[in-house]
mmCIF file of C-alpha atoms in Angstrom:
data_model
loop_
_atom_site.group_PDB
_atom_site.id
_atom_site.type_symbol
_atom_site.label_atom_id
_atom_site.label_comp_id
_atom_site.label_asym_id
_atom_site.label_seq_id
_atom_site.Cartn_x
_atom_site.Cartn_y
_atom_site.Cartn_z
ATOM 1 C CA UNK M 9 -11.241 13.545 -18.944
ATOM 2 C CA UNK M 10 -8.409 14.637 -16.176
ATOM 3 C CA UNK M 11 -5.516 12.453 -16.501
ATOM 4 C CA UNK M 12 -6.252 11.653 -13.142
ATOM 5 C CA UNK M 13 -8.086 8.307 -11.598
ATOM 6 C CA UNK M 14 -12.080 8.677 -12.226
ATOM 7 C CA UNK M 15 -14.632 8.077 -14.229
ATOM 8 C CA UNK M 16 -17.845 8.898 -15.094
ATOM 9 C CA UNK M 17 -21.166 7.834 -13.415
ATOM 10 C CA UNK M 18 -24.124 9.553 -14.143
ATOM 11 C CA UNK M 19 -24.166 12.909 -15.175
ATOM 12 C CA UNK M 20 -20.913 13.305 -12.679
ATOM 13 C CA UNK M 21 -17.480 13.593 -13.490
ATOM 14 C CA UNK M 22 -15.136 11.477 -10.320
ATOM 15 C CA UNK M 23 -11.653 11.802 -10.150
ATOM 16 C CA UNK M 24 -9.334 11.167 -7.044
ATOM 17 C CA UNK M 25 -6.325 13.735 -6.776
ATOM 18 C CA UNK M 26 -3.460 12.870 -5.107
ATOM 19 C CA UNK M 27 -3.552 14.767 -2.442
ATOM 20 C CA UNK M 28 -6.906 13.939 -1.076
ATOM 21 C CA UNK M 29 -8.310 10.359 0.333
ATOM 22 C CA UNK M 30 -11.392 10.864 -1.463
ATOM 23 C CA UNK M 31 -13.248 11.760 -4.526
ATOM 24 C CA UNK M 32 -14.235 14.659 -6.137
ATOM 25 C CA UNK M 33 -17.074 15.401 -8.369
ATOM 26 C CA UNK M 34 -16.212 17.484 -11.278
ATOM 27 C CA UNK M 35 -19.007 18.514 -13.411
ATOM 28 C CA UNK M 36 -19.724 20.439 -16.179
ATOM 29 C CA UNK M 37 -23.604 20.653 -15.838
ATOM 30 C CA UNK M 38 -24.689 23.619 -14.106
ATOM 31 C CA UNK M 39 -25.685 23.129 -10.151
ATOM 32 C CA UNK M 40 -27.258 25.251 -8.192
ATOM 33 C CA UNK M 41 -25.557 25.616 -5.201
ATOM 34 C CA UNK M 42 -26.650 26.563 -1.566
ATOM 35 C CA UNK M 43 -25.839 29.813 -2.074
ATOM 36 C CA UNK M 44 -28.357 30.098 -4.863
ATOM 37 C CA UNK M 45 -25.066 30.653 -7.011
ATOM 38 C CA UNK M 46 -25.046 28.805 -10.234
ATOM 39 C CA UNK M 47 -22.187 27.253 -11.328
ATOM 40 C CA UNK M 48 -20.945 28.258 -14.836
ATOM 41 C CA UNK M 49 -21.236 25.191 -17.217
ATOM 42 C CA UNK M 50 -18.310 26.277 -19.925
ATOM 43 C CA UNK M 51 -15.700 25.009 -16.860
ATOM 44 C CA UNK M 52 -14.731 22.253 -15.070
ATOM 45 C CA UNK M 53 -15.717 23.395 -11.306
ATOM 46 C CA UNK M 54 -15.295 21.406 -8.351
ATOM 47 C CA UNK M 55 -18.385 21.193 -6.320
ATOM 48 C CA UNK M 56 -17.715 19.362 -3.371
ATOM 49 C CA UNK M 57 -15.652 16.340 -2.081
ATOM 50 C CA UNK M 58 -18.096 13.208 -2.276
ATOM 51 C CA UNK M 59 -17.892 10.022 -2.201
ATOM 52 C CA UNK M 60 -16.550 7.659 -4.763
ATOM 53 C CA UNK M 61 -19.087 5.157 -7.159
#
């Protein structure tokens, strides 16, 4: 897990950088996107700003 503040909830991966007033979902699980673009699951992508649990 990113030294950063998070946790995990679900099958999601939070964590709030420092420069943004939100949280991110980080996940390693492949997601099909709306571009019908699937994420690759060997990295740690960032989907989309969500948020927190």
């Amino acid at each position: 897990m990113d030294k950063l503040q998070g946790g995990l909830v679900g099958r999601h991966w939070y964590y709030r950088p420092p420069w943004s007033g939100g949280y991110w979902d980080v996940t390693v699980h492949k997601i099909q996107s709306r571009n019908k673009k699937c994420v690759d699951n060997r990295k740690r992508s960032i989907i989309r700003n969500v948020k927190g649990p």
